[in-house]
mmCIF file of C-alpha atoms in Angstrom:
data_model
loop_
_atom_site.group_PDB
_atom_site.id
_atom_site.type_symbol
_atom_site.label_atom_id
_atom_site.label_comp_id
_atom_site.label_asym_id
_atom_site.label_seq_id
_atom_site.Cartn_x
_atom_site.Cartn_y
_atom_site.Cartn_z
ATOM 1 C CA MET A 1 120.554 60.528 101.386
ATOM 2 C CA ALA A 2 120.586 63.970 100.839
ATOM 3 C CA ILE A 3 121.979 65.938 103.941
ATOM 4 C CA LYS A 4 119.555 68.196 105.661
ATOM 5 C CA PHE A 5 119.919 71.963 105.604
ATOM 6 C CA ASN A 6 121.473 73.654 109.125
ATOM 7 C CA PHE A 7 121.464 77.735 109.120
ATOM 8 C CA ARG A 8 124.924 78.322 111.428
ATOM 9 C CA LEU A 9 123.238 81.464 111.632
ATOM 10 C CA ASN A 10 119.790 80.413 113.377
ATOM 11 C CA PRO A 11 120.106 81.525 116.737
ATOM 12 C CA VAL A 12 121.351 84.908 115.469
ATOM 13 C CA LEU A 13 118.625 85.685 113.168
ATOM 14 C CA LYS A 14 116.127 84.177 116.550
ATOM 15 C CA LEU A 15 117.525 87.380 117.526
ATOM 16 C CA ARG A 16 117.183 89.114 115.112
ATOM 17 C CA SER A 17 113.243 88.653 114.905
ATOM 18 C CA HIS A 18 112.655 88.903 118.920
ATOM 19 C CA ASP A 19 114.391 92.452 118.107
ATOM 20 C CA VAL A 20 111.681 93.274 115.682
ATOM 21 C CA ASP A 21 109.286 91.913 117.684
ATOM 22 C CA LYS A 22 110.430 94.349 121.147
ATOM 23 C CA ALA A 23 110.748 96.952 118.516
ATOM 24 C CA LYS A 24 107.295 96.650 117.450
ATOM 25 C CA GLN A 25 106.314 96.300 120.790
ATOM 26 C CA GLN A 26 107.687 99.814 121.633
ATOM 27 C CA LEU A 27 106.636 101.149 119.182
ATOM 28 C CA SER A 28 102.894 100.396 119.723
ATOM 29 C CA ILE A 29 102.939 102.349 123.546
ATOM 30 C CA ALA A 30 104.847 105.045 121.677
ATOM 31 C CA ALA A 31 102.068 105.489 119.704
ATOM 32 C CA ARG A 32 99.297 104.643 122.167
ATOM 33 C CA ASP A 33 101.209 107.012 124.398
ATOM 34 C CA ARG A 34 100.936 110.184 122.346
ATOM 35 C CA SER A 35 97.508 109.169 121.060
ATOM 36 C CA ASP A 36 96.124 109.218 124.863
ATOM 37 C CA LYS A 37 97.985 112.623 124.783
ATOM 38 C CA GLU A 38 96.018 114.163 122.436
ATOM 39 C CA ASP A 39 93.574 112.742 123.696
ATOM 40 C CA ILE A 40 93.656 114.660 126.557
ATOM 41 C CA ILE A 41 94.804 118.028 124.925
ATOM 42 C CA VAL A 42 91.372 118.103 122.996
ATOM 43 C CA VAL A 43 89.519 116.807 126.504
ATOM 44 C CA LYS A 44 91.351 119.904 127.949
ATOM 45 C CA GLN A 45 91.013 122.356 124.943
ATOM 46 C CA GLN A 46 86.969 121.720 124.657
ATOM 47 C CA TYR A 47 86.972 121.975 128.660
ATOM 48 C CA TYR A 48 88.713 125.739 128.335
ATOM 49 C CA ASN A 49 86.464 126.356 125.443
ATOM 50 C CA GLU A 50 83.691 126.178 127.105
ATOM 51 C CA PHE A 51 85.352 127.800 129.873
ATOM 52 C CA VAL A 52 86.407 130.797 127.879
ATOM 53 C CA GLY A 53 82.537 130.925 126.336
ATOM 54 C CA ASP A 54 80.493 131.475 129.704
ATOM 55 C CA SER A 55 79.867 135.018 129.907
ATOM 56 C CA VAL A 56 80.638 136.776 133.315
ATOM 57 C CA LYS A 57 77.051 136.452 135.331
ATOM 58 C CA SER A 58 78.967 138.198 138.424
ATOM 59 C CA SER A 59 80.494 141.413 138.638
ATOM 60 C CA LYS A 60 82.601 140.290 142.512
ATOM 61 C CA VAL A 61 86.224 141.095 141.610
ATOM 62 C CA ASN A 62 87.110 137.835 143.465
ATOM 63 C CA SER A 63 85.256 135.579 141.247
ATOM 64 C CA MET A 64 86.534 137.912 138.016
ATOM 65 C CA GLN A 65 90.111 137.101 139.461
ATOM 66 C CA THR A 66 89.613 133.446 139.788
ATOM 67 C CA LYS A 67 88.296 132.785 136.578
ATOM 68 C CA PHE A 68 91.341 134.934 134.591
ATOM 69 C CA TYR A 69 93.611 132.933 136.904
ATOM 70 C CA HIS A 70 91.972 129.676 136.294
ATOM 71 C CA LYS A 71 92.297 130.470 131.914
ATOM 72 C CA VAL A 72 95.819 131.871 132.661
ATOM 73 C CA PHE A 73 96.170 127.880 134.179
ATOM 74 C CA LEU A 74 94.018 126.117 132.044
ATOM 75 C CA GLN A 75 96.980 127.982 128.819
ATOM 76 C CA ASP A 76 99.915 127.160 130.510
ATOM 77 C CA GLU A 77 98.252 123.441 130.898
ATOM 78 C CA ILE A 78 97.294 123.598 127.330
ATOM 79 C CA LYS A 79 100.523 124.805 126.261
ATOM 80 C CA LYS A 80 102.948 122.534 128.880
ATOM 81 C CA LEU A 81 100.302 119.227 126.842
ATOM 82 C CA GLU A 82 101.761 120.556 123.919
ATOM 83 C CA LYS A 83 105.222 120.091 124.725
ATOM 84 C CA GLU A 84 105.079 116.642 126.565
ATOM 85 C CA LYS A 85 102.776 115.427 122.598
ATOM 86 C CA ILE A 86 105.573 116.752 120.728
ATOM 87 C CA ARG A 87 108.213 115.433 122.885
ATOM 88 C CA LEU A 88 106.582 111.802 122.874
ATOM 89 C CA THR A 89 106.144 112.024 118.727
ATOM 90 C CA GLU A 90 110.064 112.339 118.934
ATOM 91 C CA ILE A 91 110.056 109.605 120.719
ATOM 92 C CA GLU A 92 107.070 107.569 118.595
ATOM 93 C CA GLU A 93 110.311 108.902 115.812
ATOM 94 C CA LEU A 94 113.145 106.843 117.232
ATOM 95 C CA LYS A 95 111.287 103.999 117.743
ATOM 96 C CA LYS A 96 110.420 103.689 114.123
ATOM 97 C CA ASP A 97 114.050 103.981 113.522
ATOM 98 C CA HIS A 98 114.319 101.328 115.525
ATOM 99 C CA LEU A 99 112.048 99.431 114.299
ATOM 100 C CA SER A 100 112.828 99.939 111.128
ATOM 101 C CA GLN A 101 116.841 99.127 111.560
ATOM 102 C CA ALA A 102 116.176 96.321 113.496
ATOM 103 C CA MET A 103 114.234 95.021 110.011
ATOM 104 C CA LYS A 104 116.859 95.665 108.109
ATOM 105 C CA LYS A 105 119.506 93.085 110.250
ATOM 106 C CA GLU A 106 116.598 90.790 109.976
ATOM 107 C CA LYS A 107 116.255 90.891 106.717
ATOM 108 C CA ILE A 108 119.728 90.582 105.770
ATOM 109 C CA LEU A 109 119.884 87.091 107.622
ATOM 110 C CA GLU A 110 116.671 86.018 105.918
ATOM 111 C CA LYS A 111 118.458 86.868 102.264
ATOM 112 C CA LEU A 112 121.133 85.108 103.672
ATOM 113 C CA LYS A 113 119.749 81.887 104.818
ATOM 114 C CA GLU A 114 118.126 81.789 101.341
ATOM 115 C CA LYS A 115 120.658 82.346 99.754
ATOM 116 C CA ARG A 116 122.435 79.577 101.088
ATOM 117 C CA GLU A 117 119.814 76.831 101.146
ATOM 118 C CA SER A 118 119.208 77.307 97.519
ATOM 119 C CA ILE A 119 123.003 76.491 97.590
ATOM 120 C CA HIS A 120 122.564 73.489 99.504
ATOM 121 C CA ASN A 121 119.369 72.485 97.052
ATOM 122 C CA GLU A 122 121.397 73.005 93.971
ATOM 123 C CA LYS A 123 124.579 70.961 95.967
ATOM 124 C CA VAL A 124 121.981 68.306 96.747
ATOM 125 C CA LEU A 125 120.485 67.776 93.827
ATOM 126 C CA LYS A 126 123.697 67.426 92.379
ATOM 127 C CA GLU A 127 124.357 64.852 93.807
ATOM 128 C CA GLU A 128 121.441 63.198 93.380
ATOM 129 C CA VAL A 129 121.761 63.557 89.914
ATOM 130 C CA LYS A 130 125.338 62.288 89.954
ATOM 131 C CA THR A 131 123.937 59.486 92.266
ATOM 132 C CA LEU A 132 121.405 58.721 89.372
ATOM 133 C CA ASP A 133 124.032 58.579 86.687
ATOM 134 C CA GLU A 134 126.266 56.061 88.800
ATOM 135 C CA ILE A 135 123.380 53.811 88.805
ATOM 136 C CA ALA A 136 122.241 54.526 85.386
ATOM 137 C CA ILE A 137 126.012 53.409 84.757
ATOM 138 C CA LYS A 138 126.488 50.575 86.373
ATOM 139 C CA ARG A 139 123.233 49.638 84.809
ATOM 140 C CA HIS A 140 124.237 49.293 81.598
ATOM 141 C CA ASN A 141 127.529 48.317 82.126
ATOM 142 C CA LYS A 142 125.966 45.433 83.965
ATOM 143 C CA GLN A 143 123.594 44.772 81.041
ATOM 144 C CA ALA A 144 126.714 45.123 78.479
ATOM 145 C CA VAL A 145 128.841 42.614 79.683
ATOM 146 C CA GLU A 146 125.825 40.739 80.020
ATOM 147 C CA SER A 147 125.098 40.837 77.268
ATOM 148 C CA ALA A 148 128.633 39.861 76.093
ATOM 149 C CA ILE A 149 128.498 37.037 78.139
ATOM 150 C CA SER A 150 124.976 35.589 76.494
ATOM 151 C CA GLN A 151 126.392 36.255 73.073
ATOM 152 C CA PRO A 152 129.235 33.931 72.102
ATOM 153 C CA ASP A 153 131.389 35.112 69.336
#
């Protein structure tokens, strides 16, 4: 009877697989955050362009000052959002690196498992061949003995 293959590092392999799944989730969250920030920037930029495109109808100083300060505020807010987008992009790159490392660790254990499984299968095959050879030798010896007994000299 062939011995079942048992990889002793299987719990570690499961842990590595879990780490890969977790890293994938974190990367998708980081990518989504960055994408959301880019969408917000586009909306703010469109609003700014529409706001700047409007011509001043009133000649009141108060309304002109308000419009100017609002324009400055929007520029500052867009710059702040751009900085946040850069930070989120850096975080996303770190998550990609983490995922890459986790996948490498998992791949190493998978390769080790495959190698050990192929070695195990070779051993099982050798044992089967050895067993079949022993059976064939015993059968041949038995037939030789029976033929020697049945044929008197």
